[in-house]
Short mmCIF file of C-alpha atoms in Angstrom, two decimals:
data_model
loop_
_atom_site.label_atom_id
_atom_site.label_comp_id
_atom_site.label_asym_id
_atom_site.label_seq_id
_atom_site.Cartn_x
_atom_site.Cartn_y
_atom_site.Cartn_z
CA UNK A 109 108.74 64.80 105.65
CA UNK A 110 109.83 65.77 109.42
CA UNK A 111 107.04 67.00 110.75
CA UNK A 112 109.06 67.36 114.01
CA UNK A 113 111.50 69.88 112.60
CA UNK A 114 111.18 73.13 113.98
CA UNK A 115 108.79 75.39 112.60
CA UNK A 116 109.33 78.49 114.63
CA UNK A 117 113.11 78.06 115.55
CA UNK A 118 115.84 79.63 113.85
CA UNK A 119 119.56 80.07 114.52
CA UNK A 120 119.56 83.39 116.21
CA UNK A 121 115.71 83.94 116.68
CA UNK A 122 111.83 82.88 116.98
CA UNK A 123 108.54 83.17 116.12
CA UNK A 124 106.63 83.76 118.97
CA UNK A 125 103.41 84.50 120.06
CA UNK A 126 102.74 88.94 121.16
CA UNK A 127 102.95 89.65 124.96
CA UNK A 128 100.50 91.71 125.77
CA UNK A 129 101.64 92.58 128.94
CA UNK A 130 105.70 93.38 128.11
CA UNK A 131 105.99 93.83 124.23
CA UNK A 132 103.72 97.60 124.25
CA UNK A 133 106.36 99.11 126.15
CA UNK A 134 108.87 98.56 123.71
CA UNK A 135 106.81 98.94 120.46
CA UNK A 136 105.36 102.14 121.50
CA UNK A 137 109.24 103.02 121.78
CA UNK A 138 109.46 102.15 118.36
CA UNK A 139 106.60 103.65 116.88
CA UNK A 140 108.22 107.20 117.74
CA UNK A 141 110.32 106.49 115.14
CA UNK A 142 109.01 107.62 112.06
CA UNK A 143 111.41 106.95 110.11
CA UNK A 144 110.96 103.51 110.88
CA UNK A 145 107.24 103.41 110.34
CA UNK A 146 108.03 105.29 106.99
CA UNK A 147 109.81 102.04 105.37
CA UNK A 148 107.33 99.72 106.46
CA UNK A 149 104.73 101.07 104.08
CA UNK A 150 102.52 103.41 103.13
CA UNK A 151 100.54 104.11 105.86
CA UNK A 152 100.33 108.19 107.83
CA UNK A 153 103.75 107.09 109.91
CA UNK A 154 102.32 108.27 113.85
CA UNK A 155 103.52 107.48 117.20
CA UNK A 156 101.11 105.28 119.67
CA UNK A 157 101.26 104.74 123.29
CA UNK A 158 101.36 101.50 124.92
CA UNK A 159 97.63 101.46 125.63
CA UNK A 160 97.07 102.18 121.67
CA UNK A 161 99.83 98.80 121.20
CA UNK A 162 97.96 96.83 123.66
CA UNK A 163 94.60 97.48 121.87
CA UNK A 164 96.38 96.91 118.58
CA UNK A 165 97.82 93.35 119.56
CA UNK A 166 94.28 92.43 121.03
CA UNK A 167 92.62 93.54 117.58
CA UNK A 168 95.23 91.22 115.83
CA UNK A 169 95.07 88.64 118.05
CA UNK A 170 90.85 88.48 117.98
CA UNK A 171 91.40 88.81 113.50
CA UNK A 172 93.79 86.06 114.05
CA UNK A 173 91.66 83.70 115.95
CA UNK A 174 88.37 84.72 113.75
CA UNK A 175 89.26 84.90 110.38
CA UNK A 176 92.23 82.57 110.08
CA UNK A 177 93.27 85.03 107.44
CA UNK A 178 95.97 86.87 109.41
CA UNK A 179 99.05 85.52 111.04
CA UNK A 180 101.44 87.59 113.14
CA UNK A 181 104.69 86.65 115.26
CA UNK A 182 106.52 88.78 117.50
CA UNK A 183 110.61 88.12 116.43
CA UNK A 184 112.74 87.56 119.54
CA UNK A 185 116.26 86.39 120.17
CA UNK A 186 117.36 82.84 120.90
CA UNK A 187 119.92 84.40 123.17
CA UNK A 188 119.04 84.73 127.06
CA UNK A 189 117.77 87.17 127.97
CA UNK A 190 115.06 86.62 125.44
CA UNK A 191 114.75 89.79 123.43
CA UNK A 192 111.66 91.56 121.76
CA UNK A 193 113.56 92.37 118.03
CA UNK A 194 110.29 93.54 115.53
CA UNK A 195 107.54 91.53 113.81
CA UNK A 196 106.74 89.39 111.22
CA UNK A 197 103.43 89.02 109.48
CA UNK A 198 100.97 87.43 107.38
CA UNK A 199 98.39 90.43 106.78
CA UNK A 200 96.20 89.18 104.85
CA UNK A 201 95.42 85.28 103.07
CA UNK A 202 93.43 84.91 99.73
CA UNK A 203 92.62 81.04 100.29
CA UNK A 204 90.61 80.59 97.12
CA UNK A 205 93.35 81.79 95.29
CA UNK A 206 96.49 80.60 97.09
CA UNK A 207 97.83 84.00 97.89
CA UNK A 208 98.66 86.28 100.48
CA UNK A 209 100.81 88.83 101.65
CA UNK A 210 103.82 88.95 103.92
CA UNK A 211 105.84 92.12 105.86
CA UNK A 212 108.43 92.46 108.57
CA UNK A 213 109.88 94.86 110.64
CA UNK A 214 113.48 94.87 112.51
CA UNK A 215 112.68 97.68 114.72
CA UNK A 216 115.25 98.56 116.33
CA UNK A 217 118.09 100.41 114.29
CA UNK A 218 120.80 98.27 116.19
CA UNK A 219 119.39 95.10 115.62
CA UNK A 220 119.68 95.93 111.72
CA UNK A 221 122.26 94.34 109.13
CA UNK A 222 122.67 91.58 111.15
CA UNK A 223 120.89 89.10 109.24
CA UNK A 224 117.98 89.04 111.49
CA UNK A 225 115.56 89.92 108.22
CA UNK A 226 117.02 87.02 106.17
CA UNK A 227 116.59 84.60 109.18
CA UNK A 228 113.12 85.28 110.10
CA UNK A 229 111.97 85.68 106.75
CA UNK A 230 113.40 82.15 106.17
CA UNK A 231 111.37 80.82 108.77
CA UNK A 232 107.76 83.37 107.48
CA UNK A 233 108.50 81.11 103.92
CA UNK A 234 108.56 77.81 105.65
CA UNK A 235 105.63 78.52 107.52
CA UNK A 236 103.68 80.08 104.23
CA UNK A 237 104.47 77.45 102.17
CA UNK A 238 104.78 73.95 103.87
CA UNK A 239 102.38 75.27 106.89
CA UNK A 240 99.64 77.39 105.43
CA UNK A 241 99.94 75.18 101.79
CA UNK A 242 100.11 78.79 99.83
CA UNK A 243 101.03 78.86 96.55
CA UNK A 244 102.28 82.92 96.23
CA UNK A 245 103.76 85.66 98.19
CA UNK A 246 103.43 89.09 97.76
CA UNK A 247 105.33 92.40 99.89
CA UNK A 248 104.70 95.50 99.27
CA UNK A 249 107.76 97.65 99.48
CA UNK A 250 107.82 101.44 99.05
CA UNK A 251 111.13 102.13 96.48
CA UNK A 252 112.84 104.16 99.36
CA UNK A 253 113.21 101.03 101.46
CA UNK A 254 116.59 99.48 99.25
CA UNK A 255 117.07 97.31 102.37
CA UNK A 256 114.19 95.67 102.46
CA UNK A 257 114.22 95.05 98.64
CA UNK A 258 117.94 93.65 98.99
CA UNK A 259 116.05 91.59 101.68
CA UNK A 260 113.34 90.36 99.82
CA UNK A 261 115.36 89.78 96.37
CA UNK A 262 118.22 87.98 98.18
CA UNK A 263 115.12 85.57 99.15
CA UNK A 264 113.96 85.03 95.69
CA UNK A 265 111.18 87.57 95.16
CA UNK A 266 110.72 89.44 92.05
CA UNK A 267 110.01 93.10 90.90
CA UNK A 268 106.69 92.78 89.44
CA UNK A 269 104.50 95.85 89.96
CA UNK A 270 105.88 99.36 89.90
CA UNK A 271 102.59 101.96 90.85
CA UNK A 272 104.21 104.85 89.51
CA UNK A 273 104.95 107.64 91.93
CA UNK A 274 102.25 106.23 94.54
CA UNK A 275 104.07 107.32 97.62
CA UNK A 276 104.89 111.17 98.76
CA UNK A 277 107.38 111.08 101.06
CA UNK A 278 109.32 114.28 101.64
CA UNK A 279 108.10 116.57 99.17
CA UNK A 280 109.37 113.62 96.88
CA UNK A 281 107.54 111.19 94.58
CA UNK A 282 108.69 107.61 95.18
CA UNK A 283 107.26 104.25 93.11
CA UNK A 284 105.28 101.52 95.13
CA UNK A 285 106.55 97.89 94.35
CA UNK A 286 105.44 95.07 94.70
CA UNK A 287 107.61 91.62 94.67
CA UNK A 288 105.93 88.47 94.13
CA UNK A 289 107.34 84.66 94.93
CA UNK A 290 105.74 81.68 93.51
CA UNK A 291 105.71 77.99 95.82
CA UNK A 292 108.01 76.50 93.01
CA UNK A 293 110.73 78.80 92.94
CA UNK A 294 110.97 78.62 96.72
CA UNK A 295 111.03 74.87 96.76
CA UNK A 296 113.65 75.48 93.48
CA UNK A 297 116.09 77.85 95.72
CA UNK A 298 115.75 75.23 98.74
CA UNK A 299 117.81 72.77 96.48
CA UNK B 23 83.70 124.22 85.37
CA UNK B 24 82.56 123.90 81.80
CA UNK B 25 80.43 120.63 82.36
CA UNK B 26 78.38 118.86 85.15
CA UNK B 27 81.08 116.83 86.91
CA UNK B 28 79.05 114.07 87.24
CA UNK B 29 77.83 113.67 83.57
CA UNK B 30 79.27 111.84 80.60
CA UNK B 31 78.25 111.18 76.92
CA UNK B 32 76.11 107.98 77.64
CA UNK B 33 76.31 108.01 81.69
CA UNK B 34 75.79 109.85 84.73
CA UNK B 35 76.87 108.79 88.18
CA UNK B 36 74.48 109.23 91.09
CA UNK B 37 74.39 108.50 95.02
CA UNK B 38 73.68 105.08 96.08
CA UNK B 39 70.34 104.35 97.48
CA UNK B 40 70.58 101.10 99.99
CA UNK B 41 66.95 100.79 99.62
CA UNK B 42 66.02 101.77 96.35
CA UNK B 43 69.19 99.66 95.33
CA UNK B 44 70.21 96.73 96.90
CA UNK B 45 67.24 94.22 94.58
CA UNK B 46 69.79 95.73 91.87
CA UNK B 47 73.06 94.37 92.92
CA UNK B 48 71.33 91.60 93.73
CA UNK B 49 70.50 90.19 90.85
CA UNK B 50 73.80 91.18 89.43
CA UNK B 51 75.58 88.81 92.09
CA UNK B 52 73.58 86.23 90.73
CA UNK B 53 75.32 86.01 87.60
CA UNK B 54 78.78 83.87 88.37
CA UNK B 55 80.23 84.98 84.81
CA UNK B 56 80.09 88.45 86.24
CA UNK B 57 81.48 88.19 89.36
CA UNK B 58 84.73 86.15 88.07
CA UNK B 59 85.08 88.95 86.08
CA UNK B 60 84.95 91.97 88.82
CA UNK B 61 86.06 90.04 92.47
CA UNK B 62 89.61 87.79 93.86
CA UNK B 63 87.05 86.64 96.62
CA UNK B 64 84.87 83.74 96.05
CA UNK B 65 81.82 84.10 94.06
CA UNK B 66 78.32 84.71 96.03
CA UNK B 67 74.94 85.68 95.41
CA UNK B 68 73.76 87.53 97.56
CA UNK B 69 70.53 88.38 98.81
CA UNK B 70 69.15 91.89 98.54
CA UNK B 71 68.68 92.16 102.53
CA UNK B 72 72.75 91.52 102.58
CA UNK B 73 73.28 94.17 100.11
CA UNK B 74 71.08 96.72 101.52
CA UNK B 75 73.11 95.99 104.74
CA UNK B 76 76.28 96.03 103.18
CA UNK B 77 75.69 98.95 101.55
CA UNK B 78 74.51 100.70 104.38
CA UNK B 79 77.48 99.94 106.03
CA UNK B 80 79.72 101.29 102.74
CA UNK B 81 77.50 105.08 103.18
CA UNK B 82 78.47 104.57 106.82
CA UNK B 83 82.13 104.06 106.07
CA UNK B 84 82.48 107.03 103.79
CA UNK B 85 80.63 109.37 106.18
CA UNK B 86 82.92 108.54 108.68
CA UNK B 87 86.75 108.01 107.12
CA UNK B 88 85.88 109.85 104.07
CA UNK B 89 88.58 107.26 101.86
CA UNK B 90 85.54 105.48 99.87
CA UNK B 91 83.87 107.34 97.11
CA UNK B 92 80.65 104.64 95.13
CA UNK B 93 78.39 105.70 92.58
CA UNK B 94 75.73 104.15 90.54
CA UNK B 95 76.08 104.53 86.94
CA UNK B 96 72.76 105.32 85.66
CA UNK B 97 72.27 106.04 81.32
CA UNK B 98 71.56 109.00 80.05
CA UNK B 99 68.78 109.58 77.17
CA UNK B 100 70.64 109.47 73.90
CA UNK B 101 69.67 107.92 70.64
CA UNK B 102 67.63 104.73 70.75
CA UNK B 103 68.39 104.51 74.82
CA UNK B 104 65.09 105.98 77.40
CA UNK B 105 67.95 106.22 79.71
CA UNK B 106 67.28 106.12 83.76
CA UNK B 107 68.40 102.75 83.98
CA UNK B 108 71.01 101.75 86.42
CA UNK B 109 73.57 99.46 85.05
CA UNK B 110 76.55 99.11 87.41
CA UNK B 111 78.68 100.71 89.83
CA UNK B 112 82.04 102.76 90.03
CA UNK B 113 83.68 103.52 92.81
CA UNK B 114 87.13 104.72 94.65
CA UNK B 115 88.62 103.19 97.58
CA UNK B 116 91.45 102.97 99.80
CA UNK B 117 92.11 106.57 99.24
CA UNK B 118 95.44 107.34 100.99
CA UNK B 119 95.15 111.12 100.98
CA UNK B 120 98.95 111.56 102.03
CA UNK B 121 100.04 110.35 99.05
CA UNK B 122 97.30 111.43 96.66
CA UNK B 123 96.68 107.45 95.35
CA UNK B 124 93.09 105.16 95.16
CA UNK B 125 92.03 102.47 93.31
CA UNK B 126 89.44 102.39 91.31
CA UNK B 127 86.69 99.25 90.96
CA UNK B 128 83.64 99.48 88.19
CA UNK B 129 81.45 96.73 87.44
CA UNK B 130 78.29 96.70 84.54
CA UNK B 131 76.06 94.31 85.84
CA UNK B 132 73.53 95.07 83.35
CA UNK B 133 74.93 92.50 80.20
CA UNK B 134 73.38 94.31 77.51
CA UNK B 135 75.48 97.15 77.56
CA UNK B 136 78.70 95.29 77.70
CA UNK B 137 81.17 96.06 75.36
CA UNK B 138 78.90 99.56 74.14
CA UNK B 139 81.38 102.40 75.66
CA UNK B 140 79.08 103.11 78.71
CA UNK B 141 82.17 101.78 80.91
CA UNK B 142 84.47 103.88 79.32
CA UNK B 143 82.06 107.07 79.46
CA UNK B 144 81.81 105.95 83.18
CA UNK B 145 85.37 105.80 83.74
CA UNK B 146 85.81 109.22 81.99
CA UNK B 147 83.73 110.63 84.64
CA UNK B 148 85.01 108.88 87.78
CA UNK B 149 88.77 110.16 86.46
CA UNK B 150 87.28 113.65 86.04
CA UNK B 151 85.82 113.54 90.02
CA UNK B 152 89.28 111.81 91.15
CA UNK B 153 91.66 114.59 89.71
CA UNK B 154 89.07 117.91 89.19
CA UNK B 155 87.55 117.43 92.58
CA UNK B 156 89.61 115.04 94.94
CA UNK B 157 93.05 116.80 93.33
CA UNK B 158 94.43 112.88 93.42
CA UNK B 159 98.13 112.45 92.18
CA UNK B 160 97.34 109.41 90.36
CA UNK B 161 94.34 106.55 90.37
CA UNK B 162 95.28 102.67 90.47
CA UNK B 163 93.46 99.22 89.39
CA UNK B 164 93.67 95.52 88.75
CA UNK B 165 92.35 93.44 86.01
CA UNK B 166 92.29 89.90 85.64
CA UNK B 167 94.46 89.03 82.83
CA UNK B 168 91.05 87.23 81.14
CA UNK B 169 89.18 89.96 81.24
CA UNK B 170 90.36 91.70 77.87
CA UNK B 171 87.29 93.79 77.47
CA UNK B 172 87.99 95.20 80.58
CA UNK B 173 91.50 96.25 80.09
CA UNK B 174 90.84 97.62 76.67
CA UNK B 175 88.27 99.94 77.73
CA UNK B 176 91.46 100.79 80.46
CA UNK B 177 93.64 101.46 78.14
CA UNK B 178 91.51 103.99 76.08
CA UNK B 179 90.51 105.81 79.24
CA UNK B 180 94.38 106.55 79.50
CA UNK B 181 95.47 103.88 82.03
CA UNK B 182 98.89 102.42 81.34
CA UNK B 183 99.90 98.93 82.82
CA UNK B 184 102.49 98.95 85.39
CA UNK B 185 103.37 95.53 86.16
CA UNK B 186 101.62 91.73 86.36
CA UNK B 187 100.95 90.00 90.10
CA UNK B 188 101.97 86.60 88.54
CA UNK B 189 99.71 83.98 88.88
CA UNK B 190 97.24 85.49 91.79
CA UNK B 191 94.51 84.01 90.68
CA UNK B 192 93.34 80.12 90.33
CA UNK B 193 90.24 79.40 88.32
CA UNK B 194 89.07 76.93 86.40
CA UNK B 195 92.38 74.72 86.93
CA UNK B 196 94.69 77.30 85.61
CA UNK B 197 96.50 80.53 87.07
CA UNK B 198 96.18 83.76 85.73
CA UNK B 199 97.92 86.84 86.04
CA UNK B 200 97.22 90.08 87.99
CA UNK B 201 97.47 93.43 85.60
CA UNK B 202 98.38 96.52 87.19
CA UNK B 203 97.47 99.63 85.98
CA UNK B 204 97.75 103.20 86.63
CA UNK B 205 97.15 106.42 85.52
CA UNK B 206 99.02 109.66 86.58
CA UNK B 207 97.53 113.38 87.20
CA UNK B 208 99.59 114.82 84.22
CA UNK B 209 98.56 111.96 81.77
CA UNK B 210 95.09 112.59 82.52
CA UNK B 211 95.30 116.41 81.62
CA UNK B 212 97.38 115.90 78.56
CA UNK B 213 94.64 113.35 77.11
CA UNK B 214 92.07 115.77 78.33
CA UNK B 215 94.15 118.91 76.48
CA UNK B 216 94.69 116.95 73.30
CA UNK B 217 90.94 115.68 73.32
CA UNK B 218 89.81 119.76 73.59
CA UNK B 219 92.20 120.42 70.31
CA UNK B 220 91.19 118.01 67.95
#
């Protein structure tokens, strides 16, 4: 084991810890983007201001500290000037069972297909499995999002749920999925 | 409007009463067997002062977000059964109005009338509430892959199983499976239309 090896580090980015004080600006940029917020998941997509961000990273941050069931990251680039590129989170942890969820966000449409997603969710797997000791993973993925399930596939999670027509997006009916990763086919695909 | 929307064959669900209640629920978290059965979370008994809080807190949260709907299931006089006994709960929750989607929990805590159709007759009504009066698009669940009884009675109320969380649960030294089920608006009327015909 190398317990030194770095936990939060990737080649182009890092997990790091929310500013309070700088990140709001920029996600309450982002949250004006519906169309954003619409592939993320299921939730009524609406726009926040900072001060709505700010209280949103403290609520996180206090869940975080008190429950131990929640872990969140702000992504930002290696590169100088560090950059603020989306999230990545654990929303919820089942410890009597092992299990727990996982979701990310590239927010910013240029920051997209550049392999940012596959990176950081590299680094969210690590941390799940050989940090947190969990045994399964499980995103929830509305069937519009064919990026994200690319993402998530190329990563070794399966199609395991389909809720039929659970989403209404559009005046269209969409499926809600749900992909599911077990600790031994991640430690299988890590060869 | 042809029947009380509240009433079944064997059942009727009624308001929760925190006070009148909560000794109830209770005494059905005492019973480990049943709580494997119903909960992911670790099984606890409760006391009834928790409960009474708890459920408190539940009425509170449906006044105010109006996205949790729980009932009592209470037995109707039929047959050999007094009725006015209250045997377990049914309930909707994280209704997502926007989408017209909930899941749906119900739990018998009362043992004796396991496996006797008062969950399905339950069920019946809670579907009839979700689609009649909340005009849901569909209603969701999870069963425990050991709990058979459970997702038979599922599968005669009309739910159909749309896909298996593998391995989300770890009891008694051995992973089970997650069932997902589901059961859209149209499915429910067609069962309901072919019922009325035969």
């Amino acid at each position: 084991m190398n317990a030194n090896s770095a936990l939060f580090t990737g080649k182009d980015l890092r997990l790091t810890p929310i500013d309070r004080e700088k990140d709001p600006e920029v996600e309450s940029r982002w949250t004006h983007d519906l169309e954003y917020l619409r592939m993320l998941d299921s939730e009524l997509a609406r726009p926040l201001t900072p001060a709505q961000v700010k209280k949103k990273y403290e609520e996180i941050e206090k869940e975080i500290d008190q429950s131990r069931s929640r872990f969140y990251f702000a992504l930002r680039t290696t590169s100088e000037p560090e950059r603020l590129l989306g999230f990545l989170e654990i929303p919820w942890v089942m410890w009597n069972q092992g299990v727990a969820g996982i979701r990310l966000g590239i927010s910013d449409p240029a920051d997209r297909r550049k392999g940012y997603g596959r990176q950081a969710l590299q680094l969210m797997l690590r941390y799940a499995f050989d940090e947190l000791n969990l045994y399964r993973l499980v995103a929830q993925i509305p069937a519009y999002n064919r990026i994200a399930i690319r993402l998530f596939e190329g990563a070794g999670f399966v199609e395991e749920v389909r809720r039929r027509e659970a989403l209404h997006r559009a005046g269209q009916r969409w499926d809600a999925l749900e992909f599911g990763l077990l600790r031994e086919e991640w430690e299988a695909g890590r060869g | 409007m042809d029947k009380p929307l509240l009433r079944g064959e064997l059942v009727r669900l009624k308001a929760l009463d925190p006070e009148v209640n909560a000794s109830l629920v209770s005494s059905w978290s005492r019973d480990g067997e049943y709580l494997r059965l119903l909960d992911i979370e670790p099984a606890i008994p409760w006391s009834a002062q928790h409960i009474k809080e708890w459920l408190e807190k539940e009425i509170e949260k449906a006044d105010s977000a109006v996205n949790n709907f729980l009932f009592f299931i209470e037995t109707l006089a039929v047959e050999d059964e007094p009725g006015g006994k209250i045997i377990g709960f049914v309930g909707l929750g994280e209704v997502e109005w926007h989408h017209g989607d909930a899941f749906v929990g119900i739990g018998i805590g009362e043992r004796d009338y396991w496996g006797r159709g008062y969950g399905t007759d339950a069920m019946q009504v809670l579907l009839r509430y979700a689609f009649d009066e909340l005009n849901l698009h569909r209603v969701s669940l999870g069963v425990f892959e050991y709990n058979t009884r459970a997702r038979r009675a599922y599968e005669k109320a009309g739910f159909v199983v749309e896909g298996r969380g593998r391995q989300e649960l770890h009891r008694d030294g051995r992973r089970w499976d997650m069932i997902f089920m589901g059961i859209l608006r149209e499915e429910w009327q067609r069962a309901r239309a072919d019922a009325a015909n035969s």
